[in-house]
CSV table of C-alpha atoms in Angstrom, one decimal:
chain,number,residue,atom,x,y,z
A,1,MET,CA,109.4,97.3,78.5
A,2,THR,CA,107.0,100.2,77.8
A,3,ASN,CA,106.8,103.1,80.2
A,4,MET,CA,104.0,102.3,82.7
A,5,SER,CA,104.3,105.4,84.8
A,6,ARG,CA,102.5,107.5,82.2
A,7,ALA,CA,99.1,107.4,80.5
A,8,VAL,CA,98.2,110.0,77.9
A,9,GLN,CA,94.6,111.2,78.1
A,10,GLY,CA,94.0,114.1,75.7
A,11,ASP,CA,96.7,116.7,76.6
A,12,VAL,CA,97.2,115.3,80.1
A,13,ARG,CA,99.9,112.9,80.9
A,14,GLU,CA,99.2,111.0,84.1
A,15,ILE,CA,102.2,110.1,86.4
A,16,TYR,CA,101.6,107.1,88.6
A,17,LEU,CA,103.4,107.3,91.9
A,18,ASP,CA,101.4,104.7,93.9
A,19,TYR,CA,103.5,101.6,93.3
A,20,ASN,CA,103.4,100.6,96.9
A,21,ALA,CA,99.7,100.1,96.5
A,22,THR,CA,100.0,98.0,93.4
A,23,THR,CA,102.1,97.6,90.3
A,24,PRO,CA,101.1,97.0,86.7
A,25,LEU,CA,101.9,93.6,85.2
A,26,ALA,CA,105.3,93.6,83.5
A,27,PRO,CA,105.0,92.8,79.8
A,28,GLU,CA,107.0,89.6,80.3
A,29,VAL,CA,104.6,88.6,83.1
A,30,LEU,CA,101.5,89.3,81.0
A,31,GLU,CA,103.0,87.2,78.1
A,32,SER,CA,103.7,84.3,80.5
A,33,ILE,CA,100.2,84.4,81.8
A,34,TYR,CA,98.7,84.3,78.3
A,35,ASP,CA,101.0,81.5,77.2
A,36,ALA,CA,100.1,79.4,80.2
A,37,LEU,CA,96.4,80.0,79.8
A,38,ALA,CA,96.5,79.3,76.1
A,39,ASN,CA,99.0,76.3,76.0
A,40,SER,CA,99.1,74.8,79.5
A,41,TRP,CA,95.5,74.8,80.4
A,42,GLY,CA,95.3,71.2,81.7
A,43,ASN,CA,94.6,70.2,85.3
A,44,PRO,CA,98.1,69.9,86.9
A,45,SER,CA,96.9,66.8,88.8
A,46,SER,CA,96.0,65.0,85.6
A,47,SER,CA,98.4,62.4,84.3
A,48,HIS,CA,98.0,63.1,80.6
A,49,HIS,CA,100.3,65.4,78.6
A,50,GLN,CA,98.2,68.5,79.2
A,51,GLY,CA,98.3,68.0,82.9
A,52,VAL,CA,102.0,67.2,82.9
A,53,LYS,CA,102.6,70.4,80.9
A,54,ALA,CA,100.7,72.5,83.4
A,55,LYS,CA,102.5,70.9,86.3
A,56,SER,CA,105.8,71.7,84.7
A,57,VAL,CA,104.8,75.4,84.4
A,58,ILE,CA,104.0,75.5,88.1
A,59,SER,CA,107.3,73.8,89.0
A,60,THR,CA,109.3,76.3,87.0
A,61,ALA,CA,107.4,79.2,88.7
A,62,ARG,CA,108.0,77.7,92.2
A,63,HIS,CA,111.7,77.4,91.4
A,64,TRP,CA,112.0,81.1,90.6
A,65,ILE,CA,109.9,82.2,93.6
A,66,ALA,CA,112.1,80.2,95.9
A,67,LYS,CA,115.3,81.5,94.3
A,68,MET,CA,114.0,85.1,94.7
A,69,VAL,CA,114.0,84.7,98.5
A,70,GLY,CA,116.9,82.3,98.9
A,71,GLY,CA,114.8,79.3,99.7
A,72,LYS,CA,114.3,75.8,98.2
A,73,ASP,CA,111.5,74.9,95.8
A,74,GLU,CA,109.7,72.7,98.4
A,75,ASP,CA,109.6,75.7,100.8
A,76,ILE,CA,107.1,77.6,98.7
A,77,VAL,CA,103.3,77.3,99.2
A,78,ILE,CA,101.2,79.1,96.6
A,79,THR,CA,98.3,81.2,98.0
A,80,SER,CA,95.8,83.7,96.8
A,81,GLY,CA,97.8,86.6,98.1
A,82,GLY,CA,99.4,88.2,101.2
A,83,THR,CA,96.3,88.2,103.3
A,84,GLU,CA,95.9,84.4,103.0
A,85,SER,CA,99.7,83.8,103.5
A,86,ASN,CA,99.6,85.8,106.7
A,87,ALA,CA,96.5,84.1,108.0
A,88,LEU,CA,98.1,80.7,107.2
A,89,VAL,CA,101.1,81.6,109.4
A,90,PHE,CA,98.9,82.5,112.4
A,91,ASN,CA,96.7,79.5,111.9
A,92,SER,CA,99.7,77.2,111.8
A,93,CYS,CA,101.3,78.8,114.9
A,94,ILE,CA,98.1,78.3,116.9
A,95,GLU,CA,97.6,74.7,115.7
A,96,HIS,CA,101.2,73.9,116.4
A,97,TYR,CA,101.0,75.1,120.0
A,98,ARG,CA,97.7,73.2,120.5
A,99,ARG,CA,99.4,70.0,119.4
A,100,LEU,CA,102.5,70.6,121.4
A,101,TYR,CA,100.5,71.2,124.6
A,102,PRO,CA,97.1,69.5,124.2
A,103,LYS,CA,96.3,69.6,127.9
A,104,SER,CA,97.5,73.2,128.6
A,105,ASP,CA,95.0,75.8,129.7
A,106,GLN,CA,97.3,78.5,128.6
A,107,LEU,CA,96.7,80.2,125.2
A,108,PRO,CA,99.5,80.6,122.7
A,109,HIS,CA,101.1,84.0,122.7
A,110,ILE,CA,101.8,86.1,119.6
A,111,VAL,CA,104.0,89.2,119.3
A,112,THR,CA,103.7,91.8,116.6
A,113,SER,CA,104.2,95.5,116.1
A,114,ASN,CA,102.1,98.7,115.8
A,115,LEU,CA,103.5,99.1,112.2
A,116,GLU,CA,101.8,96.1,110.7
A,117,HIS,CA,99.5,95.9,107.7
A,118,ASP,CA,95.8,95.2,108.4
A,119,SER,CA,96.2,91.7,107.1
A,120,VAL,CA,98.4,91.0,110.1
A,121,MET,CA,96.9,93.3,112.7
A,122,LEU,CA,93.2,92.7,112.1
A,123,THR,CA,93.9,88.9,112.0
A,124,VAL,CA,95.6,88.7,115.3
A,125,GLU,CA,93.2,91.1,117.0
A,126,GLU,CA,90.3,89.0,115.8
A,127,MET,CA,92.0,85.9,117.2
A,128,ARG,CA,92.6,87.6,120.5
A,129,ALA,CA,88.9,88.7,120.6
A,130,ASN,CA,87.8,85.1,120.0
A,131,GLY,CA,89.9,83.8,122.8
A,132,LYS,CA,92.4,82.0,120.6
A,133,ILE,CA,95.6,83.8,121.5
A,134,GLU,CA,97.3,86.2,123.9
A,135,LEU,CA,98.7,89.2,122.0
A,136,THR,CA,101.4,91.7,122.6
A,137,VAL,CA,101.9,94.7,120.3
A,138,VAL,CA,105.3,96.3,120.6
A,139,THR,CA,105.8,99.9,119.6
A,140,ALA,CA,108.2,101.3,117.1
A,141,SER,CA,110.8,103.9,118.2
A,142,HIS,CA,109.9,107.5,117.5
A,143,GLY,CA,113.6,108.2,116.7
A,144,SER,CA,114.0,105.5,114.1
A,145,GLY,CA,110.7,104.2,112.9
A,146,LYS,CA,111.9,100.7,113.7
A,147,VAL,CA,111.0,98.0,116.2
A,148,SER,CA,113.9,97.3,118.4
A,149,PRO,CA,115.1,93.8,119.1
A,150,THR,CA,115.1,94.6,122.8
A,151,SER,CA,111.4,95.5,122.8
A,152,VAL,CA,110.6,92.2,121.1
A,153,VAL,CA,112.6,90.2,123.6
A,154,SER,CA,111.0,92.1,126.5
A,155,ALA,CA,107.6,90.9,125.2
A,156,LEU,CA,108.5,87.2,125.0
A,157,ARG,CA,106.9,84.7,127.4
A,158,PRO,CA,107.3,80.9,127.9
A,159,ASN,CA,104.0,80.5,125.9
A,160,THR,CA,105.1,82.7,123.0
A,161,ILE,CA,104.7,80.7,119.8
A,162,GLY,CA,105.1,83.3,117.1
A,163,ILE,CA,106.6,86.7,116.2
A,164,SER,CA,105.4,88.7,113.2
A,165,ILE,CA,107.3,91.9,112.2
A,166,MET,CA,107.1,93.3,108.7
A,167,TYR,CA,110.3,93.7,106.7
A,168,ALA,CA,109.7,97.1,105.2
A,169,ASN,CA,106.9,99.5,106.1
A,170,ASN,CA,104.4,100.2,103.3
A,171,GLU,CA,104.0,103.9,104.2
A,172,THR,CA,107.5,105.1,105.3
A,173,GLY,CA,109.6,102.5,103.6
A,174,VAL,CA,111.6,102.0,106.8
A,175,ILE,CA,113.4,98.6,106.8
A,176,GLN,CA,113.0,96.7,110.1
A,177,PRO,CA,116.0,94.9,111.8
A,178,LEU,CA,114.7,91.4,111.0
A,179,GLN,CA,118.0,89.7,111.2
A,180,GLU,CA,118.7,91.0,114.7
A,181,ILE,CA,115.2,90.3,115.8
A,182,SER,CA,115.4,86.7,114.6
A,183,HIS,CA,118.7,86.2,116.4
A,184,VAL,CA,117.6,87.5,119.8
A,185,VAL,CA,114.3,85.7,119.6
A,186,LYS,CA,115.9,82.3,118.8
A,187,THR,CA,118.5,82.8,121.5
A,188,TRP,CA,115.9,83.6,124.1
A,189,SER,CA,113.7,80.7,122.9
A,190,LYS,CA,116.5,78.2,123.4
A,191,ALA,CA,117.1,79.4,126.9
A,192,ASN,CA,113.5,79.9,128.1
A,193,CYS,CA,111.1,77.7,126.1
A,194,SER,CA,110.6,74.0,125.5
A,195,HIS,CA,109.6,74.9,122.0
A,196,GLN,CA,110.9,77.0,119.1
A,197,ILE,CA,109.4,80.5,118.7
A,198,LEU,CA,108.5,80.9,115.1
A,199,VAL,CA,109.5,84.1,113.3
A,200,HIS,CA,107.4,85.5,110.4
A,201,THR,CA,107.9,88.6,108.2
A,202,ASP,CA,105.5,90.1,105.7
A,203,ALA,CA,108.0,91.0,102.9
A,204,ALA,CA,105.4,92.5,100.5
A,205,GLN,CA,107.0,95.9,100.2
A,206,ALA,CA,110.6,94.7,100.2
A,207,ILE,CA,110.6,92.1,97.4
A,208,GLY,CA,111.6,93.7,94.1
A,209,LYS,CA,113.2,96.7,95.8
A,210,ILE,CA,115.9,95.2,97.9
A,211,PRO,CA,117.6,91.8,98.0
A,212,VAL,CA,115.6,89.4,100.2
A,213,ASN,CA,117.2,86.3,101.6
A,214,VAL,CA,115.4,84.1,104.2
A,215,ASN,CA,118.7,82.6,105.3
A,216,THR,CA,120.2,86.0,106.1
A,217,LEU,CA,117.1,87.0,107.9
A,218,SER,CA,116.8,83.7,109.7
A,219,VAL,CA,113.0,83.7,109.5
A,220,ASP,CA,110.8,80.7,109.5
A,221,TYR,CA,108.0,82.2,107.4
A,222,LEU,CA,108.0,85.0,104.8
A,223,THR,CA,105.0,86.4,102.9
A,224,ILE,CA,105.3,87.1,99.2
A,225,VAL,CA,102.8,89.3,97.3
A,226,GLY,CA,102.8,89.2,93.5
A,227,HIS,CA,101.2,92.6,92.7
A,228,LYS,CA,103.8,94.5,94.6
A,229,PHE,CA,106.6,93.4,92.2
A,230,TYR,CA,104.9,93.6,88.8
A,231,GLY,CA,103.2,90.2,89.1
A,232,PRO,CA,99.6,89.1,89.3
A,233,ARG,CA,97.4,89.4,92.4
A,234,ILE,CA,98.2,86.1,93.9
A,235,GLY,CA,101.0,85.3,96.4
A,236,ALA,CA,103.0,82.7,98.2
A,237,LEU,CA,104.3,81.7,101.6
A,238,TYR,CA,107.9,80.7,102.2
A,239,ALA,CA,108.1,78.2,105.1
A,240,ARG,CA,111.4,76.6,106.0
A,241,GLN,CA,110.9,72.8,105.2
A,242,PRO,CA,107.2,73.0,105.8
A,243,ALA,CA,105.7,70.3,108.0
A,244,LYS,CA,109.2,68.9,108.6
A,245,VAL,CA,110.9,71.8,110.4
A,246,THR,CA,108.3,74.6,110.2
A,247,PRO,CA,104.6,73.8,110.9
A,248,VAL,CA,102.1,74.5,108.2
A,249,TYR,CA,98.5,73.5,108.8
A,250,PRO,CA,95.9,74.0,106.2
A,251,MET,CA,92.9,76.3,106.6
A,252,LEU,CA,91.1,74.6,103.7
A,253,PHE,CA,90.6,71.0,102.8
A,254,GLY,CA,90.1,69.5,99.4
A,255,GLY,CA,91.9,67.6,96.7
A,256,GLY,CA,95.4,67.6,98.2
A,257,GLN,CA,97.0,70.2,96.0
A,258,GLU,CA,100.1,72.1,97.3
A,259,ARG,CA,100.9,69.0,99.3
A,260,ASN,CA,97.7,69.5,101.3
A,261,PHE,CA,98.9,72.8,102.7
A,262,ARG,CA,96.6,74.8,100.4
A,263,PRO,CA,94.2,72.6,98.4
A,264,GLY,CA,92.3,73.7,95.3
A,265,THR,CA,93.0,73.3,91.6
A,266,GLU,CA,96.0,75.4,90.8
A,267,ASN,CA,95.6,78.7,89.0
A,268,THR,CA,98.3,77.8,86.4
A,269,GLY,CA,98.2,81.1,84.5
A,270,MET,CA,98.6,83.3,87.5
A,271,ILE,CA,101.2,81.1,89.0
A,272,ALA,CA,103.2,81.3,85.8
A,273,GLY,CA,103.0,85.1,86.0
A,274,LEU,CA,104.1,85.1,89.6
A,275,GLY,CA,107.1,82.9,88.6
A,276,LYS,CA,108.0,85.2,85.7
A,277,ALA,CA,107.8,88.3,88.0
A,278,ALA,CA,110.1,86.5,90.5
A,279,GLU,CA,112.5,85.6,87.6
A,280,LEU,CA,112.7,89.3,86.6
A,281,VAL,CA,113.5,90.2,90.2
A,282,CYS,CA,116.3,87.5,90.4
A,283,LYS,CA,117.9,88.8,87.2
A,284,HIS,CA,117.5,92.6,87.7
A,285,ILE,CA,117.2,93.5,91.4
A,286,SER,CA,120.4,95.6,91.4
A,287,ASP,CA,119.2,97.6,88.4
A,288,TYR,CA,115.7,98.1,89.9
A,289,HIS,CA,117.2,99.2,93.2
A,290,GLU,CA,119.6,101.7,91.8
A,291,HIS,CA,117.1,103.2,89.4
A,292,MET,CA,114.4,103.7,92.0
A,293,LYS,CA,116.7,105.1,94.6
A,294,THR,CA,118.1,107.6,92.0
A,295,VAL,CA,114.7,108.8,91.1
A,296,ARG,CA,113.3,108.8,94.7
A,297,ASP,CA,116.3,110.9,95.9
A,298,TYR,CA,115.8,113.3,93.0
A,299,LEU,CA,112.1,113.6,94.0
A,300,GLU,CA,113.1,114.5,97.5
A,301,GLN,CA,115.7,117.0,96.4
A,302,GLN,CA,113.2,118.7,94.1
A,303,LEU,CA,110.6,118.9,96.8
A,304,GLU,CA,113.0,120.6,99.1
A,305,LEU,CA,113.9,123.1,96.3
A,306,ALA,CA,110.3,123.7,95.4
A,307,PHE,CA,109.0,124.1,99.0
A,308,PRO,CA,112.0,125.3,101.0
A,309,GLY,CA,111.4,125.0,104.7
A,310,HIS,CA,107.8,123.7,104.1
A,311,VAL,CA,108.3,119.9,103.7
A,312,THR,CA,109.3,117.2,106.1
A,313,PHE,CA,110.1,113.6,105.1
A,314,ASN,CA,108.4,111.1,107.4
A,315,GLY,CA,110.6,108.0,108.0
A,316,GLN,CA,113.8,109.6,106.9
A,317,TYR,CA,116.0,108.8,109.9
A,318,ALA,CA,119.8,108.9,110.1
A,319,GLU,CA,120.0,105.5,111.7
A,320,SER,CA,117.4,103.8,109.5
A,321,GLU,CA,117.4,102.4,106.0
A,322,ARG,CA,114.5,102.7,103.6
A,323,ILE,CA,113.4,100.8,100.6
A,324,PRO,CA,114.6,102.8,97.6
A,325,ASN,CA,111.3,103.8,96.1
A,326,THR,CA,109.3,105.4,99.0
A,327,CYS,CA,108.9,109.0,99.9
A,328,ASN,CA,106.5,110.0,102.6
A,329,VAL,CA,106.3,113.8,102.7
A,330,SER,CA,104.2,116.3,104.7
A,331,PHE,CA,103.6,119.8,103.6
A,332,LYS,CA,103.5,122.4,106.4
A,333,GLY,CA,100.4,124.5,106.4
A,334,TYR,CA,97.0,124.7,107.9
A,335,ASN,CA,95.0,124.0,104.7
A,336,LEU,CA,97.4,121.4,103.3
A,337,LYS,CA,95.8,118.2,104.3
A,338,GLY,CA,97.1,115.3,102.2
A,339,TYR,CA,93.7,114.4,100.8
A,340,ARG,CA,93.0,118.1,99.9
A,341,ILE,CA,96.3,118.2,97.9
A,342,MET,CA,95.4,115.0,96.1
A,343,LYS,CA,92.0,116.3,95.1
A,344,ARG,CA,93.7,119.2,93.3
A,345,LEU,CA,96.4,117.3,91.6
A,346,LYS,CA,95.8,117.1,87.8
A,347,TRP,CA,98.4,114.6,86.7
A,348,THR,CA,99.7,112.8,89.7
A,349,LEU,CA,98.3,109.6,91.0
A,350,ALA,CA,99.4,109.0,94.6
A,351,SER,CA,98.0,108.2,98.0
A,352,ILE,CA,97.9,109.5,101.6
A,353,GLY,CA,99.0,106.2,103.1
A,354,SER,CA,98.0,102.6,102.9
A,355,ALA,CA,95.5,101.9,100.1
A,356,CYS,CA,93.6,99.8,102.6
A,357,HIS,CA,92.7,103.1,104.5
A,358,SER,CA,91.9,105.2,101.5
A,359,GLU,CA,88.3,105.8,102.8
A,360,ASP,CA,89.6,107.5,105.9
A,361,LEU,CA,90.7,110.6,104.1
A,362,ASP,CA,90.5,113.1,107.0
A,363,LYS,CA,92.3,110.9,109.5
A,364,PRO,CA,96.0,111.0,110.0
A,365,SER,CA,97.8,107.7,109.2
A,366,PRO,CA,98.0,105.5,112.3
A,367,ILE,CA,101.5,104.3,111.1
A,368,LEU,CA,102.8,107.9,111.1
A,369,LEU,CA,101.3,108.5,114.5
A,370,ALA,CA,102.9,105.3,115.7
A,371,ILE,CA,106.4,106.6,114.9
A,372,GLY,CA,105.7,109.9,116.6
A,373,ILE,CA,104.8,112.2,113.7
A,374,PRO,CA,102.6,115.0,115.1
A,375,ASP,CA,98.9,114.9,114.1
A,376,ASP,CA,99.1,118.0,112.0
A,377,LEU,CA,102.0,116.8,109.9
A,378,ALA,CA,100.6,113.2,109.7
A,379,GLY,CA,97.4,114.6,108.3
A,380,ASN,CA,99.3,116.6,105.7
A,381,ALA,CA,101.2,113.6,104.4
A,382,LEU,CA,101.4,112.1,100.9
A,383,ARG,CA,103.0,108.8,100.0
A,384,LEU,CA,104.8,109.0,96.7
A,385,SER,CA,106.2,105.6,95.6
A,386,ILE,CA,108.5,105.2,92.6
A,387,GLY,CA,108.3,102.5,90.0
A,388,ARG,CA,110.9,100.8,87.8
A,389,GLU,CA,110.4,103.2,84.9
A,390,THR,CA,109.5,106.4,86.7
A,391,SER,CA,111.8,109.0,85.3
A,392,LYS,CA,113.2,112.4,86.5
A,393,GLN,CA,111.1,114.0,83.8
A,394,ASP,CA,108.0,112.4,85.4
A,395,ILE,CA,109.2,113.9,88.7
A,396,ASP,CA,109.4,117.3,87.2
A,397,ILE,CA,105.8,117.0,86.1
A,398,VAL,CA,104.8,115.9,89.6
A,399,ILE,CA,106.6,118.9,91.2
A,400,ALA,CA,104.8,121.3,88.9
A,401,ASP,CA,101.5,119.6,89.7
A,402,LEU,CA,102.2,119.9,93.5
A,403,ARG,CA,103.1,123.6,93.1
A,404,ALA,CA,99.8,124.3,91.4
A,405,ALA,CA,97.7,122.3,93.8
A,406,ILE,CA,99.3,123.8,96.9
A,407,ALA,CA,99.1,127.4,95.5
A,408,THR,CA,95.4,126.8,94.9
A,409,LEU,CA,94.9,125.6,98.5
A,410,THR,CA,96.9,128.5,99.9
A,411,ASP,CA,94.8,131.0,97.9
A,412,GLU,CA,91.7,129.4,99.2
A,413,GLN,CA,92.9,129.7,102.7
A,414,ASP,CA,93.9,133.4,102.3
A,415,LYS,CA,90.4,134.2,101.0
A,416,GLN,CA,88.7,132.7,104.1
């Protein structure tokens, strides 16, 4: 595999450290997409050999996607991406509650956290505003960056139908205690509800970095996002025995594809790429994890050496685990806003937080504020996320780039 963390432009070698925003296509993935588009271009619903060929490609991809998360082939519903998968979960929870209690005047209740991606938070807020749900947002602990199982249980009500807590945070990398949350929610549900409370996790940032197993996590739904693990920009939803055990109700209606859960003629090429990306994860997750953690730890060590006493790592808690590739660092100093540092970096491509908030350059990350990071430090944060082929030599270039950028900003401040 060629090194994708670098791109040579004249005498400048760019170092890409924004893998939590998106990843490039792995060469094997690109090859599988091309092969499917060139050789398996038939409609998967057609009965002739070209249709059968395309259907086989999709079946193989579905198998690897399921295996990657510990599910069964029939548990996987292909979607356009994480946003659609998350919306499909909430739509299904609401429709399930309506069918369980057709005469009830009480709205279904959803619980989520203040750490969630916009594709979760904005969706449930819109549903609440439109009178479709009641909503409780539990807060993460300032001492751990995690949502506690106790706070989730405290939010439950007899009309609670769904819980949605992300698996790993996209800005801090902190891994949430999903297994414990699932256990306490299901225990409470059996004792206090006449229905099952459905547990969902958006695993976009976890897949490809740590092992993900739906059985260990005991979740009912899990969101899969291809472009976070070197796959194409489509996704999938894991649902445990959809329509049999776990409700899945379509948002779209059409030709019956995806067992009517998500109709529309299948995008065979992109599905093939998603399957190949999942296969790579299945075969190499230990190597990916070890390499990214080694380089991320080296990055943090070098930051401390280069800026002694002037950096703080957001999300680095003694009692919390992080995904192995994520470093969220704040530089102490009045003129060292994250976006100002980024503007002066010559070689490093990074972000100040979620790519979805990239237009709000002068605003501290709401995720960092949610876990108790002070405004001044939150505003000075950079998110540096490692890829599969990021090297220690790349990190050395980044450190030199940061030194120069911060020296420039410090000089500018001194002259004012």
